[in-house]
Short mmCIF file of C-alpha atoms and ligand atoms in Angstrom, two decimals:
data_model
loop_
_atom_site.label_atom_id
_atom_site.label_comp_id
_atom_site.label_asym_id
_atom_site.label_seq_id
_atom_site.Cartn_x
_atom_site.Cartn_y
_atom_site.Cartn_z
CA MET Z 1 -2.79 -99.12 12.16
CA HIS Z 2 0.04 -101.61 11.69
CA ILE Z 3 0.80 -102.89 8.18
CA GLU Z 4 3.29 -105.71 7.73
CA ILE Z 5 5.72 -105.80 4.83
CA LEU Z 6 4.55 -108.77 2.73
CA THR Z 7 6.32 -110.43 -0.17
CA PRO Z 8 4.57 -111.97 -3.18
CA ALA Z 9 3.63 -115.64 -2.99
CA GLN Z 10 4.61 -116.10 -6.64
CA PRO Z 11 8.36 -116.87 -7.02
CA ALA Z 12 8.28 -115.19 -10.47
CA ALA Z 13 7.02 -111.92 -8.97
CA ARG Z 14 9.64 -112.08 -6.18
CA GLU Z 15 12.38 -112.74 -8.72
CA TRP Z 16 11.23 -109.93 -11.01
CA LEU Z 17 11.26 -107.42 -8.16
CA ARG Z 18 14.90 -108.27 -7.44
CA LYS Z 19 15.96 -106.42 -10.62
CA PRO Z 20 17.72 -103.30 -9.39
CA ARG Z 21 16.41 -101.10 -12.20
CA HIS Z 22 13.70 -101.27 -14.87
CA GLN Z 23 14.72 -99.86 -18.23
CA LEU Z 24 12.82 -98.54 -21.26
CA LEU Z 25 11.68 -100.77 -24.12
CA ILE Z 26 12.67 -99.04 -27.36
CA ASN Z 27 12.83 -100.81 -30.70
CA GLY Z 28 12.78 -104.23 -29.06
CA GLN Z 29 15.73 -103.46 -26.75
CA TRP Z 30 15.76 -102.75 -23.02
CA VAL Z 31 17.78 -99.56 -22.68
CA ASP Z 32 18.77 -97.03 -20.02
CA PRO Z 33 17.21 -93.59 -20.21
CA ALA Z 34 19.62 -91.18 -21.93
CA GLY Z 35 19.91 -89.00 -18.83
CA GLY Z 36 20.59 -92.04 -16.59
CA GLN Z 37 17.79 -90.99 -14.21
CA TYR Z 38 15.56 -93.45 -12.32
CA LEU Z 39 12.54 -92.90 -10.08
CA PRO Z 40 11.56 -95.00 -7.08
CA THR Z 41 8.19 -96.73 -7.25
CA ILE Z 42 6.63 -97.15 -3.85
CA ASN Z 43 4.27 -99.64 -2.24
CA PRO Z 44 1.58 -97.31 -0.92
CA ALA Z 45 0.54 -99.73 1.85
CA THR Z 46 3.91 -99.58 3.60
CA GLY Z 47 5.89 -96.77 2.00
CA GLU Z 48 8.69 -99.23 1.05
CA VAL Z 49 10.54 -98.70 -2.25
CA LEU Z 50 9.67 -101.58 -4.57
CA ALA Z 51 11.87 -100.83 -7.57
CA GLN Z 52 13.54 -98.12 -9.61
CA ILE Z 53 11.93 -97.23 -12.92
CA ALA Z 54 13.54 -95.26 -15.73
CA ALA Z 55 12.73 -91.54 -15.76
CA ALA Z 56 12.80 -90.85 -19.47
CA ASP Z 57 13.27 -87.40 -21.02
CA ALA Z 58 12.21 -85.81 -24.31
CA GLY Z 59 15.21 -87.39 -26.08
CA ASP Z 60 14.07 -90.86 -25.03
CA VAL Z 61 10.59 -90.02 -26.30
CA ASP Z 62 12.15 -89.05 -29.65
CA ARG Z 63 13.94 -92.40 -29.84
CA ALA Z 64 10.78 -94.36 -28.97
CA VAL Z 65 8.63 -92.42 -31.43
CA ALA Z 66 11.27 -92.89 -34.16
CA ALA Z 67 11.20 -96.66 -33.52
CA ALA Z 68 7.40 -96.74 -33.67
CA ARG Z 69 7.45 -94.57 -36.81
CA GLN Z 70 9.95 -96.86 -38.53
CA ALA Z 71 7.96 -99.97 -37.54
CA PHE Z 72 4.83 -98.36 -38.96
CA ASP Z 73 6.34 -96.91 -42.13
CA ASP Z 74 8.23 -100.02 -43.22
CA GLY Z 75 4.85 -101.67 -43.64
CA ALA Z 76 5.65 -105.17 -42.33
CA TRP Z 77 3.40 -104.79 -39.28
CA ARG Z 78 0.47 -102.96 -40.80
CA ASN Z 79 0.46 -105.24 -43.85
CA MET Z 80 0.75 -108.43 -41.81
CA VAL Z 81 -1.96 -110.89 -42.80
CA PRO Z 82 -4.89 -110.08 -40.45
CA ALA Z 83 -5.25 -113.70 -39.33
CA ALA Z 84 -1.58 -113.75 -38.29
CA ARG Z 85 -2.05 -110.54 -36.30
CA ALA Z 86 -5.12 -112.11 -34.68
CA ARG Z 87 -3.12 -115.14 -33.59
CA LEU Z 88 -0.47 -112.88 -32.10
CA LEU Z 89 -3.05 -110.93 -30.08
CA TRP Z 90 -4.58 -114.18 -28.88
CA ARG Z 91 -1.12 -115.32 -27.77
CA ILE Z 92 -0.75 -112.15 -25.69
CA ALA Z 93 -4.06 -112.94 -23.96
CA ASP Z 94 -2.89 -116.49 -23.22
CA LEU Z 95 0.38 -115.18 -21.78
CA ILE Z 96 -1.51 -112.74 -19.53
CA ASP Z 97 -3.64 -115.63 -18.29
CA ALA Z 98 -0.58 -117.82 -17.76
CA HIS Z 99 1.01 -115.07 -15.61
CA ILE Z 100 -2.17 -113.87 -13.94
CA ASP Z 101 -1.10 -114.53 -10.32
CA GLU Z 102 2.26 -112.89 -10.80
CA LEU Z 103 0.75 -109.86 -12.58
CA SER Z 104 -1.95 -109.50 -9.89
CA GLU Z 105 0.64 -109.48 -7.13
CA LEU Z 106 2.81 -106.91 -8.90
CA GLU Z 107 -0.25 -104.71 -9.48
CA THR Z 108 -1.24 -104.93 -5.82
CA LEU Z 109 2.24 -104.11 -4.56
CA ASP Z 110 2.58 -101.12 -6.90
CA GLN Z 111 -0.97 -99.74 -6.77
CA GLY Z 112 -2.12 -100.93 -3.35
CA LYS Z 113 -5.38 -102.56 -4.48
CA ALA Z 114 -6.78 -105.61 -2.73
CA LEU Z 115 -5.49 -108.67 -4.58
CA TYR Z 116 -8.92 -109.92 -5.64
CA VAL Z 117 -9.56 -106.72 -7.63
CA GLY Z 118 -6.70 -107.45 -10.02
CA ARG Z 119 -6.85 -111.23 -9.87
CA TRP Z 120 -10.57 -111.69 -10.51
CA ALA Z 121 -11.67 -108.49 -12.25
CA GLU Z 122 -9.05 -106.36 -13.96
CA ILE Z 123 -6.41 -108.76 -15.22
CA PRO Z 124 -8.79 -111.36 -16.69
CA MET Z 125 -10.50 -108.41 -18.37
CA ALA Z 126 -7.15 -107.26 -19.80
CA ALA Z 127 -6.70 -110.69 -21.38
CA GLU Z 128 -10.24 -110.50 -22.80
CA GLN Z 129 -9.44 -107.16 -24.46
CA PHE Z 130 -6.75 -108.90 -26.50
CA ARG Z 131 -9.08 -111.81 -27.36
CA PHE Z 132 -11.93 -109.54 -28.40
CA PHE Z 133 -9.74 -107.39 -30.64
CA ALA Z 134 -7.94 -110.47 -31.97
CA GLY Z 135 -11.34 -111.31 -33.43
CA MET Z 136 -11.63 -107.84 -34.95
CA CYS Z 137 -8.38 -108.11 -36.96
CA THR Z 138 -10.09 -110.09 -39.71
CA LYS Z 139 -13.21 -107.90 -39.75
CA VAL Z 140 -11.79 -104.49 -40.64
CA SER Z 141 -13.37 -103.74 -43.98
CA GLY Z 142 -14.81 -100.91 -46.04
CA ASP Z 143 -17.83 -100.49 -48.33
CA THR Z 144 -18.43 -100.69 -52.03
CA ILE Z 145 -20.35 -97.53 -52.85
CA PRO Z 146 -22.70 -96.99 -55.80
CA SER Z 147 -21.76 -93.62 -57.27
CA SER Z 148 -24.12 -91.16 -58.95
CA ILE Z 149 -21.33 -89.11 -60.54
CA ASN Z 150 -22.43 -88.48 -64.12
CA TYR Z 151 -19.36 -86.90 -65.69
CA GLN Z 152 -17.22 -89.96 -66.34
CA PRO Z 153 -15.85 -90.24 -69.90
CA ALA Z 154 -18.06 -92.06 -72.37
CA GLY Z 155 -17.78 -95.81 -72.17
CA LYS Z 156 -16.20 -95.74 -68.72
CA ARG Z 157 -17.61 -96.56 -65.32
CA ILE Z 158 -17.05 -95.19 -61.85
CA GLN Z 159 -16.01 -97.72 -59.25
CA ALA Z 160 -15.89 -96.42 -55.69
CA TYR Z 161 -15.08 -98.07 -52.40
CA THR Z 162 -13.61 -97.38 -48.98
CA THR Z 163 -10.78 -99.08 -47.17
CA LYS Z 164 -9.70 -98.66 -43.57
CA GLU Z 165 -6.07 -98.07 -42.72
CA PRO Z 166 -4.29 -97.81 -39.37
CA VAL Z 167 -3.98 -94.24 -38.16
CA GLY Z 168 -0.21 -94.60 -37.55
CA VAL Z 169 1.87 -94.07 -34.42
CA VAL Z 170 -0.22 -94.03 -31.25
CA ALA Z 171 0.82 -92.58 -27.89
CA ALA Z 172 -1.09 -94.45 -25.17
CA ILE Z 173 -1.04 -92.52 -21.88
CA THR Z 174 -2.56 -94.38 -18.95
CA PRO Z 175 -3.49 -93.65 -15.32
CA TRP Z 176 -2.62 -95.30 -11.99
CA ASN Z 177 -5.97 -96.65 -10.78
CA SER Z 178 -6.19 -99.87 -12.81
CA PRO Z 179 -2.99 -99.96 -14.83
CA LEU Z 180 -2.98 -103.26 -16.70
CA ILE Z 181 -6.56 -103.08 -17.94
CA MET Z 182 -5.97 -99.50 -19.07
CA HIS Z 183 -2.93 -100.53 -21.12
CA ALA Z 184 -4.91 -103.40 -22.65
CA MET Z 185 -7.86 -101.16 -23.57
CA LYS Z 186 -5.51 -99.12 -25.76
CA LEU Z 187 -2.95 -101.66 -26.95
CA ALA Z 188 -5.44 -104.31 -28.08
CA PRO Z 189 -7.48 -102.19 -30.56
CA ALA Z 190 -4.38 -100.24 -31.67
CA LEU Z 191 -2.48 -103.42 -32.52
CA ALA Z 192 -5.54 -105.03 -34.11
CA ALA Z 193 -5.81 -102.01 -36.40
CA GLY Z 194 -2.13 -102.27 -37.39
CA CYS Z 195 -0.89 -99.20 -35.51
CA THR Z 196 2.40 -99.00 -33.64
CA VAL Z 197 2.46 -97.72 -30.07
CA VAL Z 198 4.48 -95.82 -27.50
CA LEU Z 199 2.98 -96.68 -24.12
CA LYS Z 200 3.51 -94.29 -21.22
CA PRO Z 201 2.20 -95.69 -17.94
CA ALA Z 202 1.60 -93.53 -14.86
CA GLU Z 203 4.78 -92.87 -12.90
CA GLU Z 204 3.16 -94.21 -9.70
CA THR Z 205 2.33 -97.60 -11.22
CA SER Z 206 4.61 -98.62 -14.09
CA LEU Z 207 5.50 -102.15 -13.02
CA THR Z 208 2.84 -104.16 -14.80
CA ALA Z 209 3.36 -102.17 -18.02
CA LEU Z 210 7.00 -103.28 -17.96
CA ARG Z 211 6.11 -106.89 -17.20
CA LEU Z 212 3.43 -106.83 -19.91
CA ALA Z 213 6.03 -105.46 -22.34
CA GLU Z 214 8.18 -108.54 -21.67
CA LEU Z 215 5.17 -110.74 -22.41
CA LEU Z 216 4.51 -108.85 -25.66
CA VAL Z 217 8.09 -109.54 -26.75
CA GLU Z 218 7.64 -113.20 -25.75
CA ALA Z 219 4.42 -113.36 -27.77
CA GLY Z 220 6.35 -112.21 -30.84
CA VAL Z 221 5.36 -108.54 -31.20
CA PRO Z 222 8.03 -107.23 -33.62
CA ALA Z 223 10.66 -104.70 -32.51
CA GLY Z 224 9.38 -101.10 -32.50
CA VAL Z 225 5.70 -102.06 -32.70
CA VAL Z 226 5.25 -101.47 -28.95
CA ASN Z 227 7.67 -99.27 -27.03
CA VAL Z 228 7.34 -98.49 -23.32
CA VAL Z 229 8.62 -95.20 -21.96
CA THR Z 230 8.28 -94.61 -18.22
CA GLY Z 231 8.73 -91.31 -16.44
CA LEU Z 232 6.92 -88.18 -15.38
CA GLY Z 233 3.69 -87.10 -17.05
CA SER Z 234 4.89 -83.51 -17.28
CA VAL Z 235 7.98 -84.69 -19.22
CA VAL Z 236 7.18 -87.92 -21.10
CA GLY Z 237 3.40 -87.46 -21.43
CA ALA Z 238 3.79 -83.85 -22.51
CA ALA Z 239 6.51 -84.71 -25.06
CA LEU Z 240 4.38 -87.49 -26.56
CA SER Z 241 1.25 -85.32 -26.78
CA ALA Z 242 3.16 -82.60 -28.64
CA HIS Z 243 5.29 -84.89 -30.82
CA LYS Z 244 4.94 -84.18 -34.54
CA GLN Z 245 5.57 -87.83 -35.48
CA VAL Z 246 2.74 -89.12 -33.27
CA ASP Z 247 -0.54 -89.48 -35.17
CA LYS Z 248 -2.87 -90.14 -32.26
CA VAL Z 249 -3.04 -89.92 -28.48
CA ALA Z 250 -5.25 -92.33 -26.54
CA PHE Z 251 -5.51 -90.99 -23.00
CA THR Z 252 -7.22 -92.01 -19.78
CA GLY Z 253 -6.86 -89.76 -16.76
CA SER Z 254 -8.03 -86.54 -15.19
CA THR Z 255 -10.02 -83.91 -17.07
CA GLN Z 256 -7.35 -81.35 -16.28
CA THR Z 257 -4.57 -83.45 -17.86
CA GLY Z 258 -6.92 -84.20 -20.78
CA ARG Z 259 -6.99 -80.47 -21.50
CA ALA Z 260 -3.16 -80.27 -21.36
CA ILE Z 261 -3.01 -83.14 -23.86
CA LEU Z 262 -5.35 -81.32 -26.24
CA ASP Z 263 -3.10 -78.27 -26.07
CA GLY Z 264 -0.08 -80.40 -26.94
CA ALA Z 265 -1.92 -82.26 -29.70
CA LYS Z 266 -3.00 -79.17 -31.61
CA GLY Z 267 0.46 -78.61 -33.21
CA ASN Z 268 0.01 -81.40 -35.77
CA LEU Z 269 -3.74 -81.84 -35.18
CA LYS Z 270 -3.19 -85.41 -34.09
CA LYS Z 271 -6.28 -87.49 -33.38
CA VAL Z 272 -7.23 -87.67 -29.71
CA THR Z 273 -9.47 -89.92 -27.65
CA LEU Z 274 -10.00 -89.00 -24.00
CA GLU Z 275 -11.50 -91.05 -21.20
CA LEU Z 276 -11.68 -88.53 -18.36
CA GLY Z 277 -13.18 -87.92 -14.96
CA GLY Z 278 -16.63 -88.66 -13.64
CA LYS Z 279 -18.98 -87.90 -10.78
CA SER Z 280 -21.39 -90.70 -11.46
CA PRO Z 281 -24.85 -90.62 -9.84
CA VAL Z 282 -26.51 -93.67 -8.30
CA VAL Z 283 -30.30 -93.33 -8.01
CA ILE Z 284 -32.29 -95.58 -5.66
CA MET Z 285 -36.05 -95.49 -6.27
CA PRO Z 286 -38.56 -96.28 -3.49
CA ASP Z 287 -39.53 -99.63 -5.02
CA ALA Z 288 -35.95 -100.93 -5.43
CA ASP Z 289 -34.81 -104.28 -4.05
CA LEU Z 290 -33.15 -102.57 -1.11
CA ASP Z 291 -30.69 -105.29 -0.13
CA ALA Z 292 -29.34 -105.40 -3.67
CA ALA Z 293 -29.38 -101.61 -4.02
CA ILE Z 294 -27.55 -100.97 -0.74
CA ALA Z 295 -24.89 -103.59 -1.47
CA GLY Z 296 -24.64 -102.32 -5.07
CA ALA Z 297 -24.30 -98.66 -4.06
CA ALA Z 298 -21.62 -99.57 -1.50
CA ASN Z 299 -19.69 -101.56 -4.09
CA ALA Z 300 -20.11 -98.73 -6.63
CA ILE Z 301 -18.05 -96.40 -4.44
CA PHE Z 302 -15.84 -98.66 -2.30
CA PHE Z 303 -14.56 -101.11 -4.95
CA ASN Z 304 -10.84 -100.42 -5.55
CA GLY Z 305 -11.03 -97.72 -2.85
CA GLY Z 306 -13.20 -95.56 -5.11
CA GLN Z 307 -10.28 -95.14 -7.53
CA VAL Z 308 -12.52 -95.97 -10.46
CA CYS Z 309 -13.50 -93.48 -13.17
CA VAL Z 310 -17.13 -94.70 -13.05
CA ALA Z 311 -17.33 -94.82 -9.22
CA GLY Z 312 -20.82 -94.04 -7.91
CA SER Z 313 -19.74 -91.02 -5.89
CA ARG Z 314 -23.12 -89.23 -5.72
CA LEU Z 315 -25.96 -91.27 -4.25
CA TYR Z 316 -29.56 -90.04 -4.58
CA VAL Z 317 -32.08 -91.93 -2.44
CA HIS Z 318 -35.86 -91.49 -2.37
CA ARG Z 319 -36.78 -89.69 0.85
CA SER Z 320 -39.05 -92.56 2.02
CA ILE Z 321 -36.07 -94.95 2.25
CA PHE Z 322 -33.25 -92.46 2.88
CA ASP Z 323 -32.47 -93.37 6.51
CA LYS Z 324 -32.64 -97.08 5.80
CA VAL Z 325 -30.24 -96.85 2.85
CA VAL Z 326 -27.77 -94.58 4.65
CA GLY Z 327 -27.86 -96.89 7.69
CA GLY Z 328 -27.33 -99.98 5.51
CA MET Z 329 -24.45 -98.37 3.62
CA ALA Z 330 -22.81 -97.29 6.90
CA ASP Z 331 -23.10 -100.85 8.27
CA ILE Z 332 -21.22 -102.10 5.20
CA ALA Z 333 -18.66 -99.26 5.27
CA ARG Z 334 -17.79 -99.86 8.93
CA THR Z 335 -17.06 -103.54 8.36
CA ILE Z 336 -14.85 -103.20 5.28
CA ARG Z 337 -11.43 -104.54 6.25
CA LEU Z 338 -8.57 -102.22 5.30
CA GLY Z 339 -5.11 -103.71 4.93
CA HIS Z 340 -2.17 -104.67 2.78
CA GLY Z 341 -3.53 -105.69 -0.60
CA LEU Z 342 -1.61 -108.98 -0.50
CA SER Z 343 -3.24 -110.04 2.76
CA PRO Z 344 -6.10 -112.47 2.02
CA ASP Z 345 -8.39 -110.72 4.57
CA THR Z 346 -8.10 -107.32 2.92
CA GLN Z 347 -11.20 -105.90 1.26
CA MET Z 348 -9.81 -102.43 0.60
CA GLY Z 349 -6.16 -101.44 0.20
CA PRO Z 350 -4.57 -98.00 0.51
CA LEU Z 351 -4.96 -95.28 -2.09
CA VAL Z 352 -2.19 -95.14 -4.66
CA SER Z 353 -0.06 -92.51 -2.90
CA LYS Z 354 0.20 -90.20 0.07
CA ARG Z 355 -0.47 -87.31 -2.32
CA GLN Z 356 -3.78 -88.84 -3.40
CA ALA Z 357 -4.78 -89.75 0.18
CA ASP Z 358 -4.03 -86.17 1.31
CA ARG Z 359 -6.15 -84.86 -1.55
CA VAL Z 360 -9.10 -87.08 -0.62
CA LYS Z 361 -8.76 -86.24 3.07
CA ALA Z 362 -8.76 -82.51 2.24
CA TYR Z 363 -12.08 -82.92 0.35
CA ILE Z 364 -13.62 -84.68 3.37
CA ASP Z 365 -12.35 -82.09 5.86
CA GLN Z 366 -13.57 -79.21 3.71
CA ALA Z 367 -17.05 -80.75 3.39
CA VAL Z 368 -17.31 -81.15 7.16
CA ALA Z 369 -15.98 -77.62 7.75
CA ASP Z 370 -18.72 -76.37 5.39
CA GLY Z 371 -21.40 -78.03 7.52
CA ALA Z 372 -21.93 -81.46 5.93
CA THR Z 373 -22.47 -84.48 8.20
CA LEU Z 374 -19.92 -87.28 8.39
CA VAL Z 375 -22.00 -90.45 8.79
CA CYS Z 376 -18.97 -92.71 9.01
CA GLY Z 377 -15.29 -92.88 8.06
CA GLY Z 378 -13.27 -89.79 7.28
CA GLY Z 379 -10.03 -91.04 8.86
CA GLN Z 380 -6.61 -91.20 7.19
CA LYS Z 381 -4.26 -93.86 8.54
CA GLY Z 382 -1.48 -96.37 7.94
CA PRO Z 383 2.31 -96.13 8.19
CA ALA Z 384 2.49 -94.11 4.98
CA GLY Z 385 -0.73 -92.15 5.58
CA THR Z 386 -2.32 -93.70 2.49
CA PHE Z 387 -5.41 -95.44 3.89
CA ILE Z 388 -8.72 -93.57 3.82
CA GLU Z 389 -11.66 -95.11 5.67
CA PRO Z 390 -14.81 -95.78 3.66
CA THR Z 391 -16.64 -92.48 4.08
CA ILE Z 392 -20.32 -91.48 3.82
CA ILE Z 393 -21.36 -87.83 3.87
CA THR Z 394 -24.87 -86.34 3.97
CA GLY Z 395 -26.17 -82.78 3.96
CA ALA Z 396 -23.51 -81.43 1.57
CA ASP Z 397 -24.25 -78.26 -0.39
CA PRO Z 398 -25.03 -79.33 -4.01
CA LYS Z 399 -22.61 -76.65 -5.24
CA SER Z 400 -19.74 -77.68 -2.94
CA ALA Z 401 -16.51 -79.32 -4.13
CA ILE Z 402 -17.34 -82.71 -2.56
CA VAL Z 403 -20.51 -82.90 -4.69
CA CYS Z 404 -19.15 -81.36 -7.90
CA GLU Z 405 -15.53 -82.51 -8.22
CA GLU Z 406 -14.04 -85.95 -8.80
CA VAL Z 407 -12.54 -87.05 -5.46
CA PHE Z 408 -11.23 -90.46 -6.63
CA GLY Z 409 -11.39 -92.12 -3.24
CA PRO Z 410 -13.86 -94.12 -1.09
CA VAL Z 411 -16.13 -91.16 -0.42
CA VAL Z 412 -19.83 -90.93 -1.28
CA VAL Z 413 -22.20 -88.00 -0.80
CA VAL Z 414 -25.83 -88.99 -0.23
CA ALA Z 415 -28.87 -86.76 -0.78
CA PRO Z 416 -32.64 -87.39 -0.67
CA PHE Z 417 -35.12 -86.71 -3.51
CA ASP Z 418 -38.91 -86.70 -3.82
CA ASP Z 419 -39.69 -87.29 -7.49
CA VAL Z 420 -38.19 -88.41 -10.78
CA ALA Z 421 -37.94 -84.95 -12.35
CA GLU Z 422 -36.02 -83.69 -9.32
CA VAL Z 423 -33.55 -86.57 -9.35
CA VAL Z 424 -32.96 -86.31 -13.11
CA ALA Z 425 -32.10 -82.62 -12.65
CA ALA Z 426 -29.78 -83.42 -9.73
CA ALA Z 427 -28.09 -86.31 -11.56
CA ASN Z 428 -27.45 -84.07 -14.57
CA ASP Z 429 -26.26 -81.10 -12.52
CA THR Z 430 -22.60 -81.87 -13.23
CA GLU Z 431 -19.97 -81.07 -15.82
CA PHE Z 432 -19.27 -84.81 -16.12
CA GLY Z 433 -21.26 -87.53 -17.90
CA LEU Z 434 -19.40 -90.80 -17.65
CA ALA Z 435 -21.82 -93.25 -16.00
CA ALA Z 436 -24.83 -93.65 -13.73
CA SER Z 437 -26.88 -96.39 -12.16
CA VAL Z 438 -30.57 -96.65 -11.38
CA TRP Z 439 -32.05 -99.11 -8.91
CA THR Z 440 -35.73 -99.87 -9.43
CA GLN Z 441 -38.16 -102.67 -10.34
CA ASP Z 442 -40.39 -100.21 -12.17
CA LEU Z 443 -39.91 -100.54 -15.92
CA SER Z 444 -41.11 -97.01 -16.70
CA ALA Z 445 -38.81 -95.44 -14.11
CA ALA Z 446 -35.88 -97.49 -15.43
CA SER Z 447 -36.66 -96.49 -18.98
CA ARG Z 448 -37.21 -92.80 -18.22
CA LEU Z 449 -34.12 -92.43 -16.03
CA SER Z 450 -31.82 -94.27 -18.44
CA ALA Z 451 -33.04 -92.05 -21.26
CA ASP Z 452 -32.85 -88.76 -19.34
CA ILE Z 453 -29.58 -89.10 -17.46
CA ARG Z 454 -26.81 -87.67 -19.67
CA ALA Z 455 -24.06 -90.25 -19.31
CA GLY Z 456 -22.09 -92.62 -21.54
CA THR Z 457 -23.29 -95.68 -19.59
CA VAL Z 458 -26.44 -96.16 -17.51
CA TRP Z 459 -26.62 -99.36 -15.50
CA VAL Z 460 -29.99 -100.55 -14.18
CA ASN Z 461 -29.91 -102.68 -11.01
CA CYS Z 462 -26.14 -102.98 -11.27
CA HIS Z 463 -23.10 -100.69 -11.32
CA SER Z 464 -19.59 -101.01 -12.79
CA PHE Z 465 -20.59 -104.00 -14.90
CA TRP Z 466 -17.76 -103.94 -17.47
CA ASP Z 467 -17.43 -106.08 -20.54
CA VAL Z 468 -15.03 -105.67 -23.42
CA ALA Z 469 -18.07 -105.83 -25.73
CA LEU Z 470 -19.71 -102.77 -24.09
CA PRO Z 471 -18.57 -99.30 -25.17
CA ILE Z 472 -17.39 -97.07 -22.33
CA GLY Z 473 -16.75 -93.34 -22.41
CA GLY Z 474 -18.21 -90.01 -21.54
CA PHE Z 475 -20.72 -87.35 -22.39
CA LYS Z 476 -19.84 -83.73 -21.57
CA GLN Z 477 -16.43 -83.21 -19.93
CA SER Z 478 -15.95 -86.92 -19.29
CA GLY Z 479 -14.23 -87.31 -22.60
CA TRP Z 480 -14.15 -87.85 -26.34
CA GLY Z 481 -14.86 -91.21 -27.95
CA ARG Z 482 -15.55 -94.69 -26.61
CA GLU Z 483 -13.26 -97.54 -25.66
CA SER Z 484 -14.21 -101.25 -25.74
CA GLY Z 485 -16.91 -102.61 -28.02
CA VAL Z 486 -16.75 -103.28 -31.74
CA GLY Z 487 -16.62 -99.54 -32.56
CA ALA Z 488 -13.46 -98.90 -30.52
CA ILE Z 489 -11.21 -100.11 -33.30
CA GLU Z 490 -12.40 -97.13 -35.40
CA ASN Z 491 -10.40 -94.89 -33.01
CA TYR Z 492 -7.30 -96.40 -34.59
CA LEU Z 493 -8.41 -96.39 -38.23
CA GLU Z 494 -8.61 -93.85 -41.03
CA VAL Z 495 -11.18 -94.23 -43.81
CA LYS Z 496 -9.80 -93.98 -47.34
CA THR Z 497 -12.15 -93.42 -50.27
CA VAL Z 498 -11.02 -94.81 -53.60
CA CYS Z 499 -12.85 -93.53 -56.67
CA MET Z 500 -11.81 -95.05 -60.02
CA VAL Z 501 -12.75 -94.41 -63.61
CA VAL Z 502 -12.31 -97.79 -65.29
P1 LIG H 1 -3.30 -87.60 -11.62
O1 LIG H 1 -3.35 -86.11 -11.65
O2 LIG H 1 -4.30 -88.16 -10.71
O3 LIG H 1 -1.92 -88.18 -11.41
P2 LIG H 1 -3.34 -87.65 -14.49
O4 LIG H 1 -4.54 -87.53 -15.31
O5 LIG H 1 -2.45 -86.44 -14.41
O6 LIG H 1 -3.76 -88.12 -13.05
O7 LIG H 1 -2.45 -88.89 -14.97
C1 LIG H 1 -2.81 -89.77 -16.01
C2 LIG H 1 -1.62 -89.98 -16.92
O8 LIG H 1 -1.31 -88.73 -17.54
C3 LIG H 1 -0.33 -90.42 -16.23
O9 LIG H 1 0.34 -91.35 -17.07
C4 LIG H 1 0.44 -89.13 -16.13
O10 LIG H 1 1.85 -89.33 -16.05
C5 LIG H 1 0.08 -88.45 -17.42
N1 LIG H 1 0.27 -86.99 -17.44
C6 LIG H 1 0.34 -86.14 -16.39
N2 LIG H 1 0.54 -84.88 -16.81
C7 LIG H 1 0.61 -84.92 -18.16
C8 LIG H 1 0.80 -83.93 -19.18
N3 LIG H 1 0.95 -82.65 -18.91
N4 LIG H 1 0.79 -84.36 -20.46
C9 LIG H 1 0.61 -85.65 -20.78
N5 LIG H 1 0.45 -86.62 -19.86
C10 LIG H 1 0.45 -86.28 -18.56
#
């Protein structure tokens, strides 16, 4: 498989990539990491080095946290008039929109994804996060509470109410699958609440975090309110999670790293929200609109190369339509065009790294070695070994790794079922509980399955329908808390009760 080296069409993206090194943003200044170390960031389609990003150490984390602490404690940011903060967030959204082509190209080069994924789905959604939470700035309020306390001094009254205050310094730690939207899902509610932030993007995909940071400065975000510290998760992420001056960690990533973050966070009992792994079931009932269900199930697993936390990686199909659905999915899988994400023909890019592609390939090979059937795909290709063909597997043991563990690639396991009780049990036979979808025209089946499947989101006759207004997050080991939606701002707020005798 030959992959050409392509350059961005946007002059601004080409120009930006000419910078020899990308520094850290600390207290409004672009600075070198104290140890002078940089890491290469690689285009996974070709293996070429795109840029050098700063590899921060614990001392750099201390400097960034001190800047965020100072920007929080001096009060100017958290006490800014809410309407002014709203206008600032709206400005960020407008700047993202104004730079959408450039940002999409940088995301594709760094992450590998087909251009349309960033350009038409993720980056517009990142802008919408800032608009939605801009609207929330002026709606953070508490309650006036009638008190039944009866021991106030004679002639006095009790007046009680709550206020909501920003939680403080937030460490936002984000993954490599959909970088810009992940940063926005944390930055927008944190800033709306009046928190200050240290953002640590994934080491594989830091470019759009750095470009976004420049746009935040351009929008007028004050020095120290957002700091960006790039580098290794085991160094920068670990130091942030354990830092005594950090009040909250907002994390999206693997369940295993989520556990490491909890360990780090326990020292000062910082608040933690976790958006973790998934193994989301897709259920196709016998009465479903099959064309829509087959196309939907294929998109549920192959969109963004399956590197989606809510990917529909377990497909359960009623036995009466099993062969038809598997055949239809395989027809789609075989025609998906793999290629460089910047090429307009490309429907699926490479996975983010050789390491991730090797991991996915090992899952496929193990499943086949254990006796499962490879319906299509299974190959690993490309100059850097990062492309994985869209893969469909049947006949896997329900207790095997390919069925139970998050693969995070374009690989779906398909199994038949005979009745609703059986498929509910199969769908719930997982340690995860992030999302699910159900395909049926039958109202009672839709209602029963959406009630009985234990997952944070259940889609009916659709999958991966995201909206900033809709909460997203997991039951069971898929995480703690919800992002997006009106309630997400509460992750960044503390409730204060004021009780007065007056
Ligand atoms: P993966 O294993 O697929 O790279 P992770 O969940 O480890 O995914 O990565 C998500 C984010 O967590 C990245 O920004 C990564 O650098 C960071 N990270 C990795 N290890 C740790 C750690 N021990 N503590 C905190 N953050 C970490």
